[in-house]
PDB file of C-alpha atoms in Angstrom:
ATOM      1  CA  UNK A   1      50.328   6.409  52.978  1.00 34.00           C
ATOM      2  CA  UNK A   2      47.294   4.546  53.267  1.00 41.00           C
ATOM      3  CA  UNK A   3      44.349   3.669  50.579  1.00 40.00           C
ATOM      4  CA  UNK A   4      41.009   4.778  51.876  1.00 35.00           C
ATOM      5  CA  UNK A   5      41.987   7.699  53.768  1.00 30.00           C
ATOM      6  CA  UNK A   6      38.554   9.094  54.344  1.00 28.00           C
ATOM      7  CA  UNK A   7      37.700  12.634  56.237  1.00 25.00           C
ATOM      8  CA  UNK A   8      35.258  10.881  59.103  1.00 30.00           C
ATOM      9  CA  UNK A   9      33.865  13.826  61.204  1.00 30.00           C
ATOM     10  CA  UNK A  10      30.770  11.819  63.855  1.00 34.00           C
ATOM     11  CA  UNK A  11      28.748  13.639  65.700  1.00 38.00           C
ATOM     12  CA  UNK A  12      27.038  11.887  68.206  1.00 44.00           C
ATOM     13  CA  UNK A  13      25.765  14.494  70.860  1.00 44.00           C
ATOM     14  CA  UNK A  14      26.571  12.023  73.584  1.00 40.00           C
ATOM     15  CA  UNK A  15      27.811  13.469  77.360  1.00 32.00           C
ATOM     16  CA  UNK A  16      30.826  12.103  77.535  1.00 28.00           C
ATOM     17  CA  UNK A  17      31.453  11.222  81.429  1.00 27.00           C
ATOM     18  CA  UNK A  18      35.202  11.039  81.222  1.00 32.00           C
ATOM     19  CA  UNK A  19      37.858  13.184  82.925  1.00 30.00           C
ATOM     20  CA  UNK A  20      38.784  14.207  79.746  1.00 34.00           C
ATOM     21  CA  UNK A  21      38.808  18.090  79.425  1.00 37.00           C
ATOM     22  CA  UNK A  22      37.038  17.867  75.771  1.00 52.00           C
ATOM     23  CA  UNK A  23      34.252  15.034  76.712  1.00 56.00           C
ATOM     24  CA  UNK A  24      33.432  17.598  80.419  1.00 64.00           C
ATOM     25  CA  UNK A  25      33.425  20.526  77.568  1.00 77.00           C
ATOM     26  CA  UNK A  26      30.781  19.078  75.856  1.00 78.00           C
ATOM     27  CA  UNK A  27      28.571  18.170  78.859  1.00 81.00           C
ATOM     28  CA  UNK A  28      28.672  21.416  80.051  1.00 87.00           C
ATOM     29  CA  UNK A  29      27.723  22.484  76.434  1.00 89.00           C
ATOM     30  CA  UNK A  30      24.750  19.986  76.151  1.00 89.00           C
ATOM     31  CA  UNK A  31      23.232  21.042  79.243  1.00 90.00           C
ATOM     32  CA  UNK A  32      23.880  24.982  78.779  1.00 93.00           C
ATOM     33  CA  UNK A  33      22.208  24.198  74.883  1.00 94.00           C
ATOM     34  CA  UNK A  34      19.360  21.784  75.964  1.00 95.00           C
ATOM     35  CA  UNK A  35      18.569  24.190  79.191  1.00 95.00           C
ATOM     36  CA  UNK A  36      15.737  25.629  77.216  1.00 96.00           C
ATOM     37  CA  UNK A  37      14.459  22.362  76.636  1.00 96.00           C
ATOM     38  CA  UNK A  38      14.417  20.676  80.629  1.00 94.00           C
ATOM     39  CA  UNK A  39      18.457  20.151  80.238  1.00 90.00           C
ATOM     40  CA  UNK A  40      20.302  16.935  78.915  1.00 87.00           C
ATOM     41  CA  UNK A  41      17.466  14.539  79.649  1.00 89.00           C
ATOM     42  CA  UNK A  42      17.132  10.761  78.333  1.00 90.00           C
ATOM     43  CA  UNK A  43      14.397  12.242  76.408  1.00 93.00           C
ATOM     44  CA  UNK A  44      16.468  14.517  75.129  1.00 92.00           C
ATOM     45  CA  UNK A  45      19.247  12.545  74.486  1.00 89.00           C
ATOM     46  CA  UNK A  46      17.307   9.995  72.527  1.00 91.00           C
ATOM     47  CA  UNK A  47      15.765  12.931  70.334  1.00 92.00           C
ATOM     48  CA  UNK A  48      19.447  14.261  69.624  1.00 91.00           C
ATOM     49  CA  UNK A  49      20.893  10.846  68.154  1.00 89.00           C
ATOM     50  CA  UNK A  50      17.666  11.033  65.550  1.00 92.00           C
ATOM     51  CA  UNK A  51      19.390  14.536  64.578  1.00 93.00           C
ATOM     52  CA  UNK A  52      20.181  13.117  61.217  1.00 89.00           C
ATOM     53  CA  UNK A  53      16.767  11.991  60.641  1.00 92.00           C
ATOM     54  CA  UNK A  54      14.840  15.836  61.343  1.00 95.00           C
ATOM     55  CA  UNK A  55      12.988  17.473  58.946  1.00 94.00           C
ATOM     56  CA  UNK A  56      15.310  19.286  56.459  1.00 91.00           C
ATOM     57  CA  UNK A  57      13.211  22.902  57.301  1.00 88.00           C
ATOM     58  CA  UNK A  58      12.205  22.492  61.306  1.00 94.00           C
ATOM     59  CA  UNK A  59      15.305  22.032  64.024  1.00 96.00           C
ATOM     60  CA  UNK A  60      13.374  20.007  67.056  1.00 96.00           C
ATOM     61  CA  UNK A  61      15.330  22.060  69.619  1.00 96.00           C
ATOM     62  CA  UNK A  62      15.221  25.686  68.098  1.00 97.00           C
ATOM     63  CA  UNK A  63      18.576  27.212  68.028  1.00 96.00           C
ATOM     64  CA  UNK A  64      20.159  24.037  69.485  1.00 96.00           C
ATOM     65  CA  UNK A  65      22.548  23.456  66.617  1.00 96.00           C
ATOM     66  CA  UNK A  66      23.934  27.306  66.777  1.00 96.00           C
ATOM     67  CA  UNK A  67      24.782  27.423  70.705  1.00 95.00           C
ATOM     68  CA  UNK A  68      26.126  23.437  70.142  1.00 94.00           C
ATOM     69  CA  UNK A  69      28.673  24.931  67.477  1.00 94.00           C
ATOM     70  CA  UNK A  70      29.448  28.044  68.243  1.00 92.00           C
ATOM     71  CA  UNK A  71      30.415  26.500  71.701  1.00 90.00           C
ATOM     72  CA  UNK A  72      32.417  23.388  70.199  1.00 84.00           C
ATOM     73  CA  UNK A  73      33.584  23.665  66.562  1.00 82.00           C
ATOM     74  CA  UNK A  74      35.552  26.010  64.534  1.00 89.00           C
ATOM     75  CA  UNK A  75      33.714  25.167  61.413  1.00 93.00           C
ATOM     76  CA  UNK A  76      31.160  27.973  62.305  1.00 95.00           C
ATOM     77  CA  UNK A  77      30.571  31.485  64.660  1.00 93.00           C
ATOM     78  CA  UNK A  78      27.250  33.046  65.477  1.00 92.00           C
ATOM     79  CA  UNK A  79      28.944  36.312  64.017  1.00 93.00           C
ATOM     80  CA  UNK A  80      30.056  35.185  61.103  1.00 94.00           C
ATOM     81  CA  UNK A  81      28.794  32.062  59.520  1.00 95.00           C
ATOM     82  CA  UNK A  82      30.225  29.090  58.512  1.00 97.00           C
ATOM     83  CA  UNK A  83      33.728  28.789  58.100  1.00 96.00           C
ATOM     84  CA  UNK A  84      34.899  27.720  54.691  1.00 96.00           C
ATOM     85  CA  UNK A  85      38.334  26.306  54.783  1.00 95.00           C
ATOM     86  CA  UNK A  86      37.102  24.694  58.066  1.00 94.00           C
ATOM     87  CA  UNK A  87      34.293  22.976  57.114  1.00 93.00           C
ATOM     88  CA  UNK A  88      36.483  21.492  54.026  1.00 91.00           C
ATOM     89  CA  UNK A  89      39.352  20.144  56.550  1.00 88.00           C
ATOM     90  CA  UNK A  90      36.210  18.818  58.319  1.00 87.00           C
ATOM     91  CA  UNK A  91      34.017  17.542  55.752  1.00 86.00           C
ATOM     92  CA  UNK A  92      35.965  17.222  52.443  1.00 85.00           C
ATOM     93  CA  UNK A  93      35.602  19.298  49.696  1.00 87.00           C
ATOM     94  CA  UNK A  94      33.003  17.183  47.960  1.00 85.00           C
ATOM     95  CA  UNK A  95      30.591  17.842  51.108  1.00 90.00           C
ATOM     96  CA  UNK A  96      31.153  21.069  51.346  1.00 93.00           C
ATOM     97  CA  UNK A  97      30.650  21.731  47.554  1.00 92.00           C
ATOM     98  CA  UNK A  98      27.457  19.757  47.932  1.00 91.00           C
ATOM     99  CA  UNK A  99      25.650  21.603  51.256  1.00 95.00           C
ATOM    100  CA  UNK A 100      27.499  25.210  49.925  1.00 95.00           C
ATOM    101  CA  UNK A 101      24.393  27.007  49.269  1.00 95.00           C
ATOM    102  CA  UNK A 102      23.087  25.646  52.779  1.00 96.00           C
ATOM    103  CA  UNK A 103      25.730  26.767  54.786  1.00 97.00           C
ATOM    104  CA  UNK A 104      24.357  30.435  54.152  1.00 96.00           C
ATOM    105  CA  UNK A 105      20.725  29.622  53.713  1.00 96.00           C
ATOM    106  CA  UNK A 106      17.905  31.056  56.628  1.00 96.00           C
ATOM    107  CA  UNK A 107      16.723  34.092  57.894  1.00 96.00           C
ATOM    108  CA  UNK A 108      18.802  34.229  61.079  1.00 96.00           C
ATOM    109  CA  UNK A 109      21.652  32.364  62.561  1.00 96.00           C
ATOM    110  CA  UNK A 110      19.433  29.731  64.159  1.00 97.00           C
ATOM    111  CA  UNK A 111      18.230  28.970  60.358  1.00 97.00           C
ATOM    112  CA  UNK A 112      21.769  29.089  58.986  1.00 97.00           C
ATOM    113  CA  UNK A 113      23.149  26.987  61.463  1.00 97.00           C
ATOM    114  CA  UNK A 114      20.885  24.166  61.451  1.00 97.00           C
ATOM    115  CA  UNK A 115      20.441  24.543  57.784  1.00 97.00           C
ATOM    116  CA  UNK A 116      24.185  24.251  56.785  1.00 96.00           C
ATOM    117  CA  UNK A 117      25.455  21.332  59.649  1.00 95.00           C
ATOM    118  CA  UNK A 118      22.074  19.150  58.522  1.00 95.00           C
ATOM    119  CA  UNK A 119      23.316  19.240  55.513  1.00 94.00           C
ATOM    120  CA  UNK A 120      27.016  18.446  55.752  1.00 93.00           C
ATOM    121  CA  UNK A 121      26.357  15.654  58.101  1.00 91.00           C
ATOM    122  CA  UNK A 122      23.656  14.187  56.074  1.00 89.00           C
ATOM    123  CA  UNK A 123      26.124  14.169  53.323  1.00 88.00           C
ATOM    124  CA  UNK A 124      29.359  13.111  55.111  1.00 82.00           C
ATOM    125  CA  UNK A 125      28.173   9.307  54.999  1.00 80.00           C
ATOM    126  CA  UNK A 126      27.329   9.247  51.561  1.00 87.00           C
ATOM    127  CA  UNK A 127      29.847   6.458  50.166  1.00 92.00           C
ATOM    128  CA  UNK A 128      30.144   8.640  46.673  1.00 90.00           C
ATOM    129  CA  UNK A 129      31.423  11.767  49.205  1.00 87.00           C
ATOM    130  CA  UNK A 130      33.690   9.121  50.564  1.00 88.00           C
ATOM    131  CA  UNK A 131      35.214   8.275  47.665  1.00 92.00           C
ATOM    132  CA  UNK A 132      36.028  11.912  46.598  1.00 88.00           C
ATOM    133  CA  UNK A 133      37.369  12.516  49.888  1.00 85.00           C
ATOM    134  CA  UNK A 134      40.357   9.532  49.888  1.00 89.00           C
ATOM    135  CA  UNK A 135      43.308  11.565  49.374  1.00 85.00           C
ATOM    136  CA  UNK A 136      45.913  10.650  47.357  1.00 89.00           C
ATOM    137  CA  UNK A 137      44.538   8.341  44.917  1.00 95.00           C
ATOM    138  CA  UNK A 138      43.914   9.168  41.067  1.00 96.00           C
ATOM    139  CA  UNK A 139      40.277  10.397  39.654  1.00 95.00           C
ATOM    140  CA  UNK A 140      40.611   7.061  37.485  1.00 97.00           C
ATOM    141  CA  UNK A 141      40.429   5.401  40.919  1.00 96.00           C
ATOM    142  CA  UNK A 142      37.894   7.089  42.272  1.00 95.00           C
ATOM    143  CA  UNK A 143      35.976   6.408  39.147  1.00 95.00           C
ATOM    144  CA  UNK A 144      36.833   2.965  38.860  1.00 96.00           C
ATOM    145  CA  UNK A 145      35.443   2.412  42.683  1.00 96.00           C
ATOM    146  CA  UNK A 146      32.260   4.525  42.308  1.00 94.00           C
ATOM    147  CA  UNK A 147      31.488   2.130  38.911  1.00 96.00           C
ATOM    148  CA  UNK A 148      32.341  -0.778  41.277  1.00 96.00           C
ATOM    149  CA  UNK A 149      29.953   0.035  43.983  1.00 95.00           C
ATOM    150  CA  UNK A 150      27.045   0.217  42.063  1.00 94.00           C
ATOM    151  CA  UNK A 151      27.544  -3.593  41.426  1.00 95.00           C
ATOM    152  CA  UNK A 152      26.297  -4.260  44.897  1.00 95.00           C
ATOM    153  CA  UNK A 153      23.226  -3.988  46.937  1.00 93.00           C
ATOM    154  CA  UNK A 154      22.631  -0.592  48.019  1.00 90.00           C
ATOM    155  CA  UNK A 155      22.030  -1.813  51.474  1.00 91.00           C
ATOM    156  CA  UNK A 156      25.935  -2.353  51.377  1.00 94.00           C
ATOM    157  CA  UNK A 157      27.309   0.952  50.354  1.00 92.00           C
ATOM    158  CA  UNK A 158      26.699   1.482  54.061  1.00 88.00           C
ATOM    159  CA  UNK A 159      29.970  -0.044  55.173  1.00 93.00           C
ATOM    160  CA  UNK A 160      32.217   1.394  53.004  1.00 93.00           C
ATOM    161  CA  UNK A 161      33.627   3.622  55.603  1.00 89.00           C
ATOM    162  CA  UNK A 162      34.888   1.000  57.251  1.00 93.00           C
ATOM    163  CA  UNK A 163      37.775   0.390  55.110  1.00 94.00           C
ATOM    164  CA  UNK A 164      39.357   2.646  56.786  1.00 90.00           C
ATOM    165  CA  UNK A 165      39.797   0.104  60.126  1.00 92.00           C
ATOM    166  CA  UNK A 166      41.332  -2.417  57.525  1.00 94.00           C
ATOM    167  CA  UNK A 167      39.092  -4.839  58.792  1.00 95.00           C
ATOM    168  CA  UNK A 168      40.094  -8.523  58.521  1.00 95.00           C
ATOM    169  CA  UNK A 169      36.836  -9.223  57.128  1.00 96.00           C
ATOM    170  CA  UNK A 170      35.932  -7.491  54.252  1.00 97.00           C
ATOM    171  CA  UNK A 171      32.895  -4.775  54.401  1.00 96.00           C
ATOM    172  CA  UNK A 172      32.017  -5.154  51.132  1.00 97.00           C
ATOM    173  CA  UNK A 173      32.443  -8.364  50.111  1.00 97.00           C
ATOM    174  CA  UNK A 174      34.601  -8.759  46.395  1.00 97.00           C
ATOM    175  CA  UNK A 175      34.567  -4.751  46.012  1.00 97.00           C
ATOM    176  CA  UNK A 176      38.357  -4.632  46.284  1.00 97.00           C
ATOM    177  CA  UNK A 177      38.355  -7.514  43.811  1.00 97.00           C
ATOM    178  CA  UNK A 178      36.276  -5.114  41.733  1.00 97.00           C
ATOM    179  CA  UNK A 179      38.213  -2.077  41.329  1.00 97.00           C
ATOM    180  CA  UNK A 180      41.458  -4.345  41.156  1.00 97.00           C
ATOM    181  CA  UNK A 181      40.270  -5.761  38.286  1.00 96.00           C
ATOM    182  CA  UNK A 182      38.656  -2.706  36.584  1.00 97.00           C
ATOM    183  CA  UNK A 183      42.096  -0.794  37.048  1.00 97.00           C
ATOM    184  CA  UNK A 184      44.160  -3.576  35.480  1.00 96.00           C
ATOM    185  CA  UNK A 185      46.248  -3.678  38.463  1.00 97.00           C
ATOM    186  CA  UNK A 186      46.410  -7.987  38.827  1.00 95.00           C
ATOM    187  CA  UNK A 187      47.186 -10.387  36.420  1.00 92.00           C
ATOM    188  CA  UNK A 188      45.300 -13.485  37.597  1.00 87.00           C
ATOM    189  CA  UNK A 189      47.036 -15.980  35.594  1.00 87.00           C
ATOM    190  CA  UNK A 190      50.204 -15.389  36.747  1.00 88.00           C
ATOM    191  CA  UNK A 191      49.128 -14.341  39.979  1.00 88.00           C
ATOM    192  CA  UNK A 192      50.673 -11.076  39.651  1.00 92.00           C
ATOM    193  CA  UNK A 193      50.560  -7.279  40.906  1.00 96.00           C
ATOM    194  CA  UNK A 194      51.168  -4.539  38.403  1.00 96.00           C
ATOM    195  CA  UNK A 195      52.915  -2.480  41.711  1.00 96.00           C
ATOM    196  CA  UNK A 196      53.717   0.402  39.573  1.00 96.00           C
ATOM    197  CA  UNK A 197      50.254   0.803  38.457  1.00 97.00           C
ATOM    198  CA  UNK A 198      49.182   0.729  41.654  1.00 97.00           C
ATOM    199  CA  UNK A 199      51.521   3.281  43.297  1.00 96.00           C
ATOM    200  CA  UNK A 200      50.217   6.058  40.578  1.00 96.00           C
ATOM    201  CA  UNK A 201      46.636   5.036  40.623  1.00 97.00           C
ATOM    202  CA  UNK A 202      46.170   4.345  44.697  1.00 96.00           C
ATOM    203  CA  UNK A 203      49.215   5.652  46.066  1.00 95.00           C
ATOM    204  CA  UNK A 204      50.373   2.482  47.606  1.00 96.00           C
ATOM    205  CA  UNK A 205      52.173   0.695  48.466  1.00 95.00           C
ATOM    206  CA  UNK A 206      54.517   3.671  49.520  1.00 93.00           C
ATOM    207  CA  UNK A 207      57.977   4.516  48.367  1.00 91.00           C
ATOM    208  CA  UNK A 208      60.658   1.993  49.335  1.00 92.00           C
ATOM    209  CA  UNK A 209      58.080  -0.078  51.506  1.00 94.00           C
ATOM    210  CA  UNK A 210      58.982  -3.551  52.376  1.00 95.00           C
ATOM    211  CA  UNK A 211      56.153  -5.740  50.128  1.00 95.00           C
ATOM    212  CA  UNK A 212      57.597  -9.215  49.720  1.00 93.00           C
ATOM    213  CA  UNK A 213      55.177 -10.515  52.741  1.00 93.00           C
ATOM    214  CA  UNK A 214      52.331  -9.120  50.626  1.00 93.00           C
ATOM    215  CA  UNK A 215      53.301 -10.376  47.109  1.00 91.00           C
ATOM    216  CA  UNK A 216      54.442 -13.976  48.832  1.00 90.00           C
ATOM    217  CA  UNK A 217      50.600 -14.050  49.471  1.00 88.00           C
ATOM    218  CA  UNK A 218      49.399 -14.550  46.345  1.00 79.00           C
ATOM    219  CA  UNK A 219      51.399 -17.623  45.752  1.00 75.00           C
ATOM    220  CA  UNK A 220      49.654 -19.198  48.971  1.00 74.00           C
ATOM    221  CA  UNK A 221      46.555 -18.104  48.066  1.00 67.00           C
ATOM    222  CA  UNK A 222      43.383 -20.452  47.835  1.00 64.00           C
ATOM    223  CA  UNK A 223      39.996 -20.277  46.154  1.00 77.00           C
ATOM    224  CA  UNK A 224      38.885 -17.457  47.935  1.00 89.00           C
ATOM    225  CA  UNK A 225      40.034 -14.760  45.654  1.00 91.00           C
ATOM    226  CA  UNK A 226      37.880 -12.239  46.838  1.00 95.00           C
ATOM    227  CA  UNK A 227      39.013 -12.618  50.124  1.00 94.00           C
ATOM    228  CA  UNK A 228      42.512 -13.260  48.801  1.00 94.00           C
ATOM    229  CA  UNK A 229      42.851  -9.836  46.908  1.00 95.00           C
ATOM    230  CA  UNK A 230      41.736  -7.540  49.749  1.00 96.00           C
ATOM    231  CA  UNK A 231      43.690  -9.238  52.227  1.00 95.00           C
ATOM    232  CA  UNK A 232      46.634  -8.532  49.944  1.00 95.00           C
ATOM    233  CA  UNK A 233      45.776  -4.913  49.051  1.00 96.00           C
ATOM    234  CA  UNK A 234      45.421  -4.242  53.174  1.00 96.00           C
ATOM    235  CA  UNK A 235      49.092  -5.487  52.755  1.00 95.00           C
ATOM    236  CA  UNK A 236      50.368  -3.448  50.505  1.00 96.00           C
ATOM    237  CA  UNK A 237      48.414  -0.215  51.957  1.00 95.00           C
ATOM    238  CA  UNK A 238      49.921  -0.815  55.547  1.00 95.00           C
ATOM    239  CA  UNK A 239      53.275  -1.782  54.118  1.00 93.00           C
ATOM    240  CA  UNK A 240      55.931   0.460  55.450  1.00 87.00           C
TER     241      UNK A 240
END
């Protein structure tokens, strides 16, 4: 069981030149999409990775968005729409609760298409989607970590999905720290982790997991306790 288990979908509308049988699927999908348009072009290639940054009403490649899915994804049909359950095991709930009226907004399926996936991958990267989306960790969590990140520099809350890596460095310098703190889950004087506190609030570290590496590493710690703290929580997340 891991802390920041976070529903990551990335599209990137790259051709993937591989002889894997999903990377030559989506070639052949990119040029059959983009053959209205002069085909998979480095024009058109460089125009695709700014999909995020289009105009919330105008699609640069009408249509493009409804062949790409329909052809690739099961989160949506031409037929039918956008498919619910789908685009929650995709997305998260918190996403799809967010873009719900646009996944059934336009006039056609062109609109509704581009309309609803702008939308949910506009919103998958917001950090406060992120943190609803970590599964089995306690809505005092969450809350504690969304109170945490607005302590730091909005230019930061960029990197929060890559906790997920367990990174040696931290991505957000002193955030674990943070939450630790505001959760009551370390006792700094006596250098001390409050484990059953921590299994019902963050789910780690898991049942019957082998943690004396991780709590010998607070004894040895030094004055980084920023750094000290997240290396320790990686610890206990990863424990098995």
């Amino acid at each position: 069981m891991k802390l920041i288990t976070v529903i990551v979908f990335s599209i990137d509308f790259l051709l993937l030149i591989d002889a894997s049988p999903s990377g030559v699927q989506e070639g052949i999908v990119l040029h059959k999409c983009l053959a209205p348009f002069g085909g998979y072009t480095l024009e058109n290639d460089q125009r695709l990775q700014r999909f995020k940054q289009w105009s919330d009403t105008y699609e640069e490649f009408p249509c493009f968005t409804n062949c790409y899915l329909n052809n690739i994804f099961n989160i949506y049909n031409e037929t039918q729409g956008f498919n619910d359950e789908n685009v929650i095991k995709r997305f998260g709930r918190s996403v799809y609760t967010a873009c719900k009226e646009k996944l059934a907004q336009g006039n056609n399926s062109c609109e509704i298409a581009y309309n609803g996936f702008h939308c949910l991958i506009n919103r998958e990267d917001d950090p406060f989607f992120l943190i609803d989306n970590i599964e089995d960790i306690s809505m005092e969590a969450k809350r504690a970590m969304k109170e945490c990140l607005h302590k730091f520099n909005t230019d930061e809350w960029q990197y929060l999905g890559d906790y997920v890596r367990f990174p040696v460095q931290e991505p957000i310098p002193c955030y674990t720290r943070c939450f630790v703190y505001k959760m009551q889950l370390y006792n700094h004087r006596l250098r001390s982790w409050n484990i059953t506190a921590m299994q019902r609030l963050l789910g780690v570290p898991a049942e019957h997991a082998n943690i004396e590496k991780c709590l010998s590493l607070s004894k040895r710690r030094h004055n980084n306790m920023c750094a000290g703290i997240y290396k320790e929580m990686t610890c206990f997340s990863l424990s098995q």
